[in-house]
Short mmCIF file of C-alpha atoms and ligand atoms in Angstrom, two decimals:
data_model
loop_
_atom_site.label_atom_id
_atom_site.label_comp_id
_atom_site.label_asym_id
_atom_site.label_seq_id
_atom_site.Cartn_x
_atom_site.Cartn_y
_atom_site.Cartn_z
CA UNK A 1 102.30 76.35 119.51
CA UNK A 2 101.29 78.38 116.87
CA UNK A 3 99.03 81.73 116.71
CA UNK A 4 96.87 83.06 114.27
CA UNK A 5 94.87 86.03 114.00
CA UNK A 6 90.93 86.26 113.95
CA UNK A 7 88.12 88.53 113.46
CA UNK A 8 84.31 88.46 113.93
CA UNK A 9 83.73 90.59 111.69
CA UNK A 10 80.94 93.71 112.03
CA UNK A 11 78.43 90.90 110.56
CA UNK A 12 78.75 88.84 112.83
CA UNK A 13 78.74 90.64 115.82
CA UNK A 14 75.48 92.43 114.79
CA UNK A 15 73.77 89.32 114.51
CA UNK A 16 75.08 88.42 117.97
CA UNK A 17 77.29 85.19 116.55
CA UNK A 18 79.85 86.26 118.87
CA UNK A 19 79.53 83.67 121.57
CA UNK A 20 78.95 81.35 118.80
CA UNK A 21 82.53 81.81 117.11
CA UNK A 22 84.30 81.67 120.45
CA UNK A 23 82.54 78.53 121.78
CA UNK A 24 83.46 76.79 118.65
CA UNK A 25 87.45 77.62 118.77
CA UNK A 26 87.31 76.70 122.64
CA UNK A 27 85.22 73.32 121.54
CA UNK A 28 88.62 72.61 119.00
CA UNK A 29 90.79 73.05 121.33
CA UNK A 30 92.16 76.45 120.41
CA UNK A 31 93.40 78.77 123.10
CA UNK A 32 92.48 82.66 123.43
CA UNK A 33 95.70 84.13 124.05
CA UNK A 34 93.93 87.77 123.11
CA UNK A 35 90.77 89.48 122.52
CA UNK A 36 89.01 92.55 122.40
CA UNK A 37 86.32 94.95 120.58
CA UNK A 38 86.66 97.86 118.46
CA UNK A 39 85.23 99.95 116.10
CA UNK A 40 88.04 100.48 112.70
CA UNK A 41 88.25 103.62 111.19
CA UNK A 42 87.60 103.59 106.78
CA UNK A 43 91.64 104.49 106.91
CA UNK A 44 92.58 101.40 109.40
CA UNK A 45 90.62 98.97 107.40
CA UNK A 46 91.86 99.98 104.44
CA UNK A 47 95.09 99.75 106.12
CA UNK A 48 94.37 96.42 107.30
CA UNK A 49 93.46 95.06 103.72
CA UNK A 50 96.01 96.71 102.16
CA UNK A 51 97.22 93.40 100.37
CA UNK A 52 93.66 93.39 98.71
CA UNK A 53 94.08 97.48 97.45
CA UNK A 54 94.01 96.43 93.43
CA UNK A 55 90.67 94.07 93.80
CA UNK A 56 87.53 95.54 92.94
CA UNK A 57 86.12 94.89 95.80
CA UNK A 58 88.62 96.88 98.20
CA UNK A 59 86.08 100.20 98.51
CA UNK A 60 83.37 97.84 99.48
CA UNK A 61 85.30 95.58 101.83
CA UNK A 62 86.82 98.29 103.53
CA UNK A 63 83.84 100.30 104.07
CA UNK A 64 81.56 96.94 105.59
CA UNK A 65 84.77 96.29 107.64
CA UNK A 66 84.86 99.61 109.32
CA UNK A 67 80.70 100.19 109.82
CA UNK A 68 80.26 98.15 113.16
CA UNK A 69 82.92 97.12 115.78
CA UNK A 70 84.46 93.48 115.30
CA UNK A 71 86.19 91.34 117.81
CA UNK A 72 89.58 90.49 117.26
CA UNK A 73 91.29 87.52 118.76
CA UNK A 74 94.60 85.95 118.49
CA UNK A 75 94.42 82.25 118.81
CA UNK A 76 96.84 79.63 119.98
CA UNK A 77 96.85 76.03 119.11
CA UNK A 78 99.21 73.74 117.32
CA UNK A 79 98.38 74.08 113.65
CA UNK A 80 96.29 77.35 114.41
CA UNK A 81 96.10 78.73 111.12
CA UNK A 82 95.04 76.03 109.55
CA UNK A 83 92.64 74.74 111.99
CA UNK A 84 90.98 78.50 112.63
CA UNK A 85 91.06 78.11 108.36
CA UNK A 86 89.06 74.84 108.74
CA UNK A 87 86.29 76.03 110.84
CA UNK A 88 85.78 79.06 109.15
CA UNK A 89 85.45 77.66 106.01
CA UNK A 90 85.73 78.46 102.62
CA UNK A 91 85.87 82.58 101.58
CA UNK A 92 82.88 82.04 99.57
CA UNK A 93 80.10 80.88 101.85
CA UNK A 94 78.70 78.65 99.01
CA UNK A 95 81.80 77.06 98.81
CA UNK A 96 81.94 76.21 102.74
CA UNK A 97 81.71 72.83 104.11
CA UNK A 98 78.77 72.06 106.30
CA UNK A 99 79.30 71.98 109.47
CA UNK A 100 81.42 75.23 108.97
CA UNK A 101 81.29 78.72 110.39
CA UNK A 102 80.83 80.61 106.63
CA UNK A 103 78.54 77.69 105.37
CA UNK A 104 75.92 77.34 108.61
CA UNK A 105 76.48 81.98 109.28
CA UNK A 106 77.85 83.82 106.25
CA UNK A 107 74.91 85.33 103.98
CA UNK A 108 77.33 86.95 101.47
CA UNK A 109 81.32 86.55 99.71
CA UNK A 110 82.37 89.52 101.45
CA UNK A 111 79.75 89.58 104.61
CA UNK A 112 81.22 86.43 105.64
CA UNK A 113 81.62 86.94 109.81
CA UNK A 114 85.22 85.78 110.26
CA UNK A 115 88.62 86.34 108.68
CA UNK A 116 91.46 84.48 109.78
CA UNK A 117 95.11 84.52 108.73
CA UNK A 118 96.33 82.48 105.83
CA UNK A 119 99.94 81.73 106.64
CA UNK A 120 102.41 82.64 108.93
CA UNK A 121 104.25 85.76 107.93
CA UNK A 122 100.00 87.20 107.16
CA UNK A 123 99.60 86.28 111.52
CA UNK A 124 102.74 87.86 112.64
CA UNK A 125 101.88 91.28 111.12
CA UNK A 126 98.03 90.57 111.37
CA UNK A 127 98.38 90.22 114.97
CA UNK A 128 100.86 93.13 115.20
CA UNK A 129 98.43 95.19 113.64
CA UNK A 130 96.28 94.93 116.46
CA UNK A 131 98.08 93.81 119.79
CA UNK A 132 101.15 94.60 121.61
CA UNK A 133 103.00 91.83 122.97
CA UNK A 134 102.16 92.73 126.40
CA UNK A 135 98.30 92.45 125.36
CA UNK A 136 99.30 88.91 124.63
CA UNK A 137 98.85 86.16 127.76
P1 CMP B 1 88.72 87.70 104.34
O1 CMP B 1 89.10 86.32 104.69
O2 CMP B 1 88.60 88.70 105.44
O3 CMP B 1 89.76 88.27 103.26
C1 CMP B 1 89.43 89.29 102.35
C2 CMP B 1 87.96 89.58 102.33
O4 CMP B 1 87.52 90.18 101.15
C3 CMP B 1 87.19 88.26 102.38
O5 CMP B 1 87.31 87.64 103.60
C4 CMP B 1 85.81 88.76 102.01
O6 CMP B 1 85.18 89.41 103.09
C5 CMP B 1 86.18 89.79 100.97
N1 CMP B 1 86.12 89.23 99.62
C6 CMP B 1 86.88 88.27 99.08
N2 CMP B 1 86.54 88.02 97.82
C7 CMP B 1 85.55 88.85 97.54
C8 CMP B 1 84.77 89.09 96.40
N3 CMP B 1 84.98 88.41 95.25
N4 CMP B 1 83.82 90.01 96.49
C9 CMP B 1 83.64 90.72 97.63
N5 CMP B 1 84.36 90.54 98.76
C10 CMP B 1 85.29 89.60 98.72
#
């Protein structure tokens, strides 16, 4: 078994696309082994994204990341990074596949209602970032 981390990002839970994110991991068989809500700080997301702190979009990012609370989740499934990856979909929403949560939700590249973890050494600290091993079931 194999976790990943996710986020619905403050996009998505403004336009109330939580339940809609969680029923479709639970629908792929993916496991919840975590979740909550919070509301980041400008210094935690910037934290968070430090990987992205040269890109020009960092300020931006960082500030829509930390201007509603998100719902973070750490999911369990065989293959969970890549099959979280394959239902969100492509970064850029007009790259998405139909049929995919960024192509049928996102409205803009960075305003793109989930982020998920791209390999495994990105979920390990991802998900340390946010939960404790106890918070973990
Ligand atoms: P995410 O998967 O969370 O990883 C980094 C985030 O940066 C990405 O989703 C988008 O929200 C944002 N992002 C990536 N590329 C761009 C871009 N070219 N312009 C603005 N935001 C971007």
């Amino acid at each position: 078994m194999e976790r990943t981390l996710s986020i619905i990002k403050p996009d998505g839970v403004r336009r109330a696309l939580v339940g809609e994110v969680i029923k479709r991991f639970e629908q792929a068989g993916i496991r919840i082994a975590a979740m909550k809500m919070l509301h980041l700080s400008r210094e935690q997301a910037k934290a968070f994204y430090a990987v992205h702190r040269e890109r020009p979009f960092y300020d931006s990012l960082t500030e829509f990341m930390s201007s509603g609370p998100i719902v973070v989740m750490v999911l369990e499934a065989d293959g969970a990074i890549q099959k979280n990856r394959d239902l969100m979909g492509a970064t850029n929403f007009k790259d998405a596949a139909p049929g995919t949560i960024r192509h049928d939700f996102a409205t803009d590249i960075e305003q793109n209602v989930v982020h998920g973890s791209d390999a495994p050494a990105t979920a390990l600290t991802e998900i340390a970032f946010f939960f404790s091993a106890l918070e973990m079931v």
